[in-house]
Short mmCIF file of C-alpha atoms in Angstrom, two decimals:
data_model
loop_
_atom_site.label_atom_id
_atom_site.label_comp_id
_atom_site.label_asym_id
_atom_site.label_seq_id
_atom_site.Cartn_x
_atom_site.Cartn_y
_atom_site.Cartn_z
CA MET A 1 266.13 134.30 83.77
CA SER A 2 264.33 137.06 81.85
CA ARG A 3 263.54 140.36 83.48
CA TYR A 4 259.77 139.66 83.43
CA ARG A 5 260.11 136.15 84.80
CA TYR A 6 262.34 137.44 87.60
CA LEU A 7 259.72 140.06 88.46
CA ALA A 8 256.96 137.41 88.49
CA VAL A 9 258.94 135.18 90.86
CA LEU A 10 259.72 138.13 93.13
CA LEU A 11 256.06 139.14 93.30
CA ALA A 12 255.03 135.56 94.06
CA VAL A 13 257.47 135.40 96.96
CA VAL A 14 256.43 138.78 98.33
CA PHE A 15 252.70 138.10 98.12
CA GLY A 16 253.17 134.55 99.39
CA CYS A 17 254.93 135.78 102.50
CA GLY A 18 252.29 138.46 102.92
CA ASN A 19 249.51 135.89 102.78
CA ALA A 20 251.17 133.75 105.43
CA ALA A 21 251.78 136.77 107.64
CA SER A 22 248.14 137.85 107.41
CA TYR A 23 246.67 134.40 108.09
CA PRO A 24 243.82 133.96 108.62
CA GLU A 25 242.35 136.25 105.97
CA ARG A 26 238.75 135.26 106.69
CA PRO A 27 236.77 133.06 109.11
CA VAL A 28 238.18 129.54 109.51
CA ARG A 29 235.98 126.44 109.57
CA MET A 30 236.98 123.75 112.05
CA ILE A 31 235.28 120.57 110.87
CA VAL A 32 234.23 118.18 113.63
CA PRO A 33 233.16 114.86 112.03
CA PHE A 34 230.76 114.10 114.90
CA SER A 35 227.51 115.54 116.24
CA ALA A 36 227.51 118.45 118.67
CA GLY A 37 227.92 117.73 122.37
CA GLY A 38 230.47 114.92 122.31
CA GLY A 39 234.10 115.01 123.40
CA THR A 40 235.50 115.88 119.96
CA ASP A 41 232.99 118.70 119.58
CA ILE A 42 233.89 120.13 122.99
CA ILE A 43 237.61 120.01 122.16
CA GLY A 44 236.93 121.76 118.86
CA ARG A 45 234.89 124.52 120.50
CA VAL A 46 237.40 125.13 123.28
CA LEU A 47 240.21 125.36 120.72
CA ALA A 48 238.15 127.54 118.36
CA GLU A 49 237.49 129.99 121.18
CA ARG A 50 241.20 130.32 121.90
CA PHE A 51 242.12 130.65 118.23
CA THR A 52 239.49 133.38 117.77
CA LYS A 53 240.99 135.36 120.64
CA ASN A 54 244.54 134.70 119.46
CA PHE A 55 244.06 135.66 115.80
CA GLY A 56 241.24 138.20 116.03
CA LYS A 57 239.34 136.28 113.34
CA GLN A 58 236.45 133.86 113.76
CA PHE A 59 237.20 130.13 114.03
CA ILE A 60 233.85 128.37 113.66
CA VAL A 61 233.07 124.74 114.52
CA ASP A 62 231.16 123.00 111.73
CA ASN A 63 229.74 119.58 112.71
CA ARG A 64 229.69 117.10 109.81
CA PRO A 65 228.84 113.66 111.26
CA GLY A 66 228.18 110.43 109.39
CA GLY A 67 229.86 107.65 107.49
CA GLY A 68 232.04 106.52 110.37
CA ALA A 69 233.18 110.16 110.72
CA MET A 70 234.61 109.97 107.19
CA ILE A 71 232.21 112.53 105.67
CA GLY A 72 233.71 115.40 107.64
CA ALA A 73 237.27 114.18 107.16
CA ASN A 74 236.76 113.90 103.40
CA LEU A 75 235.42 117.45 103.26
CA VAL A 76 238.70 118.70 104.74
CA ALA A 77 240.86 116.45 102.56
CA LYS A 78 239.22 117.91 99.44
CA SER A 79 239.30 121.53 100.64
CA SER A 80 241.63 124.24 99.41
CA PRO A 81 244.95 123.89 101.29
CA ASP A 82 244.97 127.48 102.51
CA GLY A 83 244.45 126.83 106.22
CA HIS A 84 240.86 128.08 106.27
CA THR A 85 239.36 124.60 106.61
CA LEU A 86 240.73 122.44 109.44
CA LEU A 87 239.85 119.02 110.83
CA VAL A 88 239.46 118.28 114.52
CA GLY A 89 240.15 114.64 113.79
CA THR A 90 240.33 111.43 115.76
CA SER A 91 241.69 107.93 115.54
CA ALA A 92 238.21 106.76 114.46
CA GLU A 93 238.05 108.16 110.93
CA LEU A 94 241.80 108.07 110.35
CA THR A 95 242.75 104.59 111.58
CA ILE A 96 239.59 102.51 112.22
CA SER A 97 236.78 103.46 109.83
CA PRO A 98 238.79 102.66 106.67
CA GLY A 99 238.95 99.05 107.85
CA LEU A 100 235.34 98.92 109.02
CA TYR A 101 233.91 100.27 105.77
CA GLY A 102 236.26 98.68 103.25
CA GLY A 103 238.25 101.82 102.52
CA SER A 104 237.93 105.59 102.69
CA PRO A 105 237.48 108.38 100.12
CA TYR A 106 240.78 109.89 101.28
CA ASN A 107 244.22 108.61 102.19
CA PRO A 108 244.63 109.07 105.97
CA VAL A 109 248.41 109.19 105.62
CA THR A 110 248.96 111.48 102.62
CA ASP A 111 245.87 113.71 102.41
CA PHE A 112 246.42 115.63 105.67
CA ASN A 113 249.01 117.66 107.53
CA ALA A 114 249.14 116.71 111.21
CA ILE A 115 249.40 120.01 113.06
CA ALA A 116 249.22 118.66 116.62
CA LEU A 117 248.13 115.80 118.82
CA LEU A 118 245.47 117.47 120.96
CA GLY A 119 244.90 114.69 123.46
CA VAL A 120 244.69 110.99 124.22
CA SER A 121 242.15 108.86 126.09
CA PRO A 122 243.51 105.33 126.61
CA VAL A 123 241.32 102.27 126.71
CA VAL A 124 241.08 100.80 130.21
CA LEU A 125 239.95 97.39 131.42
CA VAL A 126 237.42 97.89 134.21
CA ALA A 127 235.55 95.49 136.46
CA HIS A 128 232.79 95.20 139.02
CA PRO A 129 234.29 95.48 142.55
CA LYS A 130 233.61 91.77 143.18
CA PHE A 131 235.42 90.54 140.07
CA GLU A 132 238.04 88.04 141.23
CA GLY A 133 240.77 89.07 138.79
CA LYS A 134 243.13 91.78 140.00
CA ASP A 135 244.43 92.88 136.59
CA ILE A 136 244.45 91.92 132.93
CA ARG A 137 246.49 88.82 133.74
CA GLY A 138 243.62 87.77 135.99
CA LEU A 139 241.17 88.09 133.11
CA ILE A 140 243.48 86.05 130.87
CA ALA A 141 243.77 83.30 133.50
CA LEU A 142 240.00 83.14 133.97
CA ALA A 143 239.40 83.05 130.22
CA LYS A 144 241.89 80.20 129.80
CA ALA A 145 240.23 78.26 132.60
CA ASN A 146 236.75 78.94 131.20
CA PRO A 147 237.11 79.21 127.41
CA GLY A 148 234.18 80.91 125.72
CA LYS A 149 232.31 81.50 128.98
CA ILE A 150 233.57 84.82 130.40
CA ALA A 151 231.37 87.75 129.31
CA VAL A 152 233.04 91.09 128.52
CA ALA A 153 230.87 94.14 127.82
CA ASN A 154 231.52 95.81 124.45
CA GLY A 155 230.23 99.38 124.37
CA GLY A 156 230.42 100.01 120.64
CA THR A 157 231.06 97.90 117.56
CA GLY A 158 234.32 98.87 115.89
CA ALA A 159 235.35 101.41 118.52
CA ALA A 160 238.80 101.30 120.12
CA PRO A 161 237.61 99.39 123.24
CA HIS A 162 235.98 96.70 121.07
CA LEU A 163 239.16 96.32 119.03
CA ALA A 164 241.22 96.15 122.23
CA GLY A 165 239.07 93.21 123.35
CA GLU A 166 239.49 91.43 120.03
CA LEU A 167 243.24 92.05 119.97
CA LEU A 168 243.72 90.58 123.46
CA LYS A 169 242.05 87.36 122.33
CA SER A 170 244.64 87.06 119.60
CA ILE A 171 247.81 87.95 121.48
CA ALA A 172 246.91 86.04 124.68
CA GLY A 173 245.39 83.03 122.92
CA VAL A 174 242.12 83.19 124.86
CA ASP A 175 238.43 83.14 124.06
CA TYR A 176 235.68 85.10 125.81
CA ILE A 177 232.32 86.54 124.79
CA LEU A 178 232.27 90.21 123.77
CA VAL A 179 228.69 91.21 124.56
CA PRO A 180 227.58 94.10 122.29
CA TYR A 181 225.89 97.18 123.74
CA LYS A 182 224.59 100.38 122.16
CA GLY A 183 227.20 102.62 123.72
CA ALA A 184 229.56 102.80 126.67
CA GLY A 185 226.81 104.02 129.02
CA PRO A 186 224.65 100.87 128.85
CA ALA A 187 227.73 98.63 128.93
CA LEU A 188 229.12 100.24 132.07
CA SER A 189 225.67 100.28 133.65
CA ASP A 190 225.60 96.49 133.45
CA VAL A 191 229.12 96.28 134.88
CA LEU A 192 228.02 98.46 137.79
CA GLY A 193 225.00 96.22 138.30
CA GLY A 194 227.07 93.05 138.14
CA GLN A 195 225.24 91.59 135.12
CA VAL A 196 228.58 91.62 133.29
CA GLU A 197 231.72 91.79 135.39
CA VAL A 198 234.29 93.33 133.05
CA SER A 199 234.51 95.74 130.12
CA PHE A 200 237.01 97.46 127.88
CA THR A 201 236.13 101.16 127.74
CA THR A 202 237.76 104.57 127.50
CA VAL A 203 239.18 106.39 130.49
CA ALA A 204 236.80 109.22 129.58
CA SER A 205 233.75 106.96 130.04
CA ALA A 206 234.91 105.14 133.16
CA LEU A 207 236.70 107.84 135.15
CA PRO A 208 233.71 109.05 137.22
CA HIS A 209 232.86 105.47 138.23
CA ILE A 210 236.48 104.68 139.07
CA LYS A 211 236.93 107.84 141.14
CA GLY A 212 233.66 107.07 142.92
CA ASN A 213 234.92 103.56 143.83
CA ARG A 214 231.96 102.01 142.04
CA MET A 215 234.22 100.26 139.56
CA ARG A 216 237.79 98.97 139.57
CA ALA A 217 240.32 99.90 136.90
CA LEU A 218 242.44 96.81 136.26
CA THR A 219 244.79 97.82 133.45
CA VAL A 220 245.39 100.74 131.11
CA ILE A 221 245.80 99.38 127.57
CA SER A 222 248.93 101.33 126.79
CA SER A 223 252.70 101.22 126.87
CA LYS A 224 252.70 103.55 129.88
CA ARG A 225 250.44 104.56 132.74
CA SER A 226 247.82 107.25 132.24
CA SER A 227 248.33 110.56 134.00
CA LEU A 228 244.61 110.41 134.79
CA LEU A 229 244.94 107.00 136.51
CA PRO A 230 248.55 106.97 137.74
CA GLU A 231 247.89 104.14 140.21
CA VAL A 232 246.67 101.74 137.49
CA PRO A 233 249.33 99.56 135.78
CA SER A 234 249.79 99.60 132.03
CA ALA A 235 249.51 96.55 129.79
CA ALA A 236 253.25 96.78 129.11
CA GLU A 237 254.00 96.50 132.84
CA GLN A 238 252.16 93.18 132.81
CA GLY A 239 254.24 91.77 129.99
CA LEU A 240 251.85 92.63 127.15
CA ASN A 241 254.20 94.61 124.95
CA ASN A 242 252.82 96.29 121.81
CA TYR A 243 249.31 95.96 123.24
CA GLU A 244 247.98 99.48 123.00
CA ALA A 245 244.54 100.93 122.28
CA VAL A 246 243.75 104.61 122.64
CA THR A 247 241.31 107.15 121.31
CA TRP A 248 243.27 110.19 120.25
CA PHE A 249 242.37 113.66 118.95
CA GLY A 250 244.37 115.80 116.55
CA LEU A 251 244.28 118.99 114.52
CA PHE A 252 244.78 118.58 110.78
CA SER A 253 244.82 120.65 107.61
CA PRO A 254 244.64 119.49 104.00
CA ALA A 255 247.88 118.24 102.47
CA GLN A 256 249.89 120.90 100.63
CA THR A 257 248.99 123.58 103.16
CA ARG A 258 251.90 126.02 103.17
CA LYS A 259 254.56 125.58 105.82
CA GLU A 260 254.17 129.17 107.01
CA VAL A 261 250.48 128.61 107.71
CA ILE A 262 251.19 125.28 109.42
CA ASP A 263 253.83 126.92 111.62
CA THR A 264 251.41 129.71 112.55
CA LEU A 265 248.77 127.18 113.56
CA ARG A 266 251.28 125.11 115.51
CA THR A 267 252.37 128.15 117.49
CA ALA A 268 248.75 129.00 118.34
CA THR A 269 247.95 125.37 119.21
CA ASP A 270 251.02 125.10 121.43
CA LYS A 271 249.91 128.21 123.30
CA ALA A 272 246.43 126.75 123.76
CA LEU A 273 247.64 123.34 124.95
CA ARG A 274 249.98 124.95 127.49
CA ASP A 275 247.11 126.93 128.98
CA THR A 276 246.19 125.52 132.40
CA ALA A 277 242.48 126.13 131.89
CA MET A 278 242.48 124.13 128.66
CA GLN A 279 244.50 121.32 130.25
CA ASN A 280 241.98 121.16 133.08
CA ARG A 281 239.11 121.10 130.57
CA LEU A 282 240.64 118.19 128.67
CA GLU A 283 241.33 116.26 131.86
CA SER A 284 237.73 116.80 132.99
CA LEU A 285 236.73 114.97 129.80
CA GLY A 286 239.05 112.07 130.63
CA ILE A 287 241.60 113.17 128.04
CA GLU A 288 245.33 113.54 128.62
CA PRO A 289 246.48 116.82 127.03
CA GLY A 290 248.63 116.36 123.93
CA SER A 291 251.31 118.51 122.33
CA VAL A 292 252.47 120.04 119.07
CA GLU A 293 255.65 117.97 119.34
CA SER A 294 253.56 114.79 119.13
CA GLY A 295 251.97 115.98 115.90
CA GLY A 296 253.71 116.23 112.53
CA GLN A 297 255.50 113.15 111.29
CA MET A 298 255.18 111.46 114.68
CA LEU A 299 251.39 111.50 114.39
CA ILE A 300 251.48 110.43 110.73
CA THR A 301 253.65 107.45 111.73
CA ARG A 302 251.12 106.63 114.45
CA ILE A 303 248.33 106.68 111.86
CA LYS A 304 250.28 104.28 109.63
CA THR A 305 250.89 101.89 112.52
CA GLU A 306 247.29 101.92 113.74
CA LEU A 307 245.84 101.58 110.24
CA ALA A 308 247.76 98.32 109.86
CA ARG A 309 247.02 97.08 113.39
CA TRP A 310 243.29 97.78 113.40
CA GLY A 311 242.85 96.74 109.80
CA ALA A 312 244.23 93.30 110.66
CA VAL A 313 242.07 92.99 113.80
CA ILE A 314 238.92 94.05 111.95
CA LYS A 315 239.56 91.59 109.13
CA ALA A 316 240.36 88.68 111.46
CA ALA A 317 237.27 89.29 113.60
CA GLY A 318 235.00 89.98 110.63
CA ILE A 319 233.80 93.30 112.05
CA LYS A 320 231.65 95.52 109.83
CA GLY A 321 230.72 99.17 110.27
CA GLU A 322 227.18 99.89 111.43
#
């Protein structure tokens, strides 16, 4: 190696380490691919506040809704991989929207670094107090005895609860009517009123009604019980293995972001997620706090698995994005 080339390499290493050590060098944008006021936005703002205090530099939430949440995600995927543009992402734009809209302008698996899993809100099967089924097996039995007649409220086309309802039809070999509603609120309102007796929804949407004994939680659509509803059995406990539907939230950076920057962000995120006040805030939203350990390759593998699962369900059911 020539003397000049050696000097160039040495300077690159020195300045590279310096850049990582001084991260962030300027305000950081945290892209939320949804409108202000929703759960993802709240998570982003709570995390941004903690990062701002931790780093002494501004972390600013930038809401970029639209396109099945893919507009905001694509902005991050195409950003400079220097750690100054981050995505507060969800399972929607990374595992569901590509199937609903016939593809995405980014690769959910290779265009992002998964810094951390911030939280999870499982889908739960809920029912009016007078519904005769005691759990998801009860719904299956009723649907088999009355094919095509049982009405199940669907609070959002293409959302995780809708896909959970479609997937159960397939794996249990049953047929029921998924009644579409413009959101979880109207769907659960009709369950409360008894117009429709059951619904797949998120724990976040149903928790106040469940805690108020206005609605029964029959089954958590997961491989394990939810810490927010520890008394409610999981789908796996009722013999429905590999039947899982959750809405999850994660922190991502563009692919090729330097390891030193990723490690710095992971340390800060770990500190935030271990904070009792933040854990309480997430739980108040119906979200189980996540962890840095569940990010990285574990979260990328989850994205791969869910892309395949939901892509197949969407195709089989003929669901299109709205």
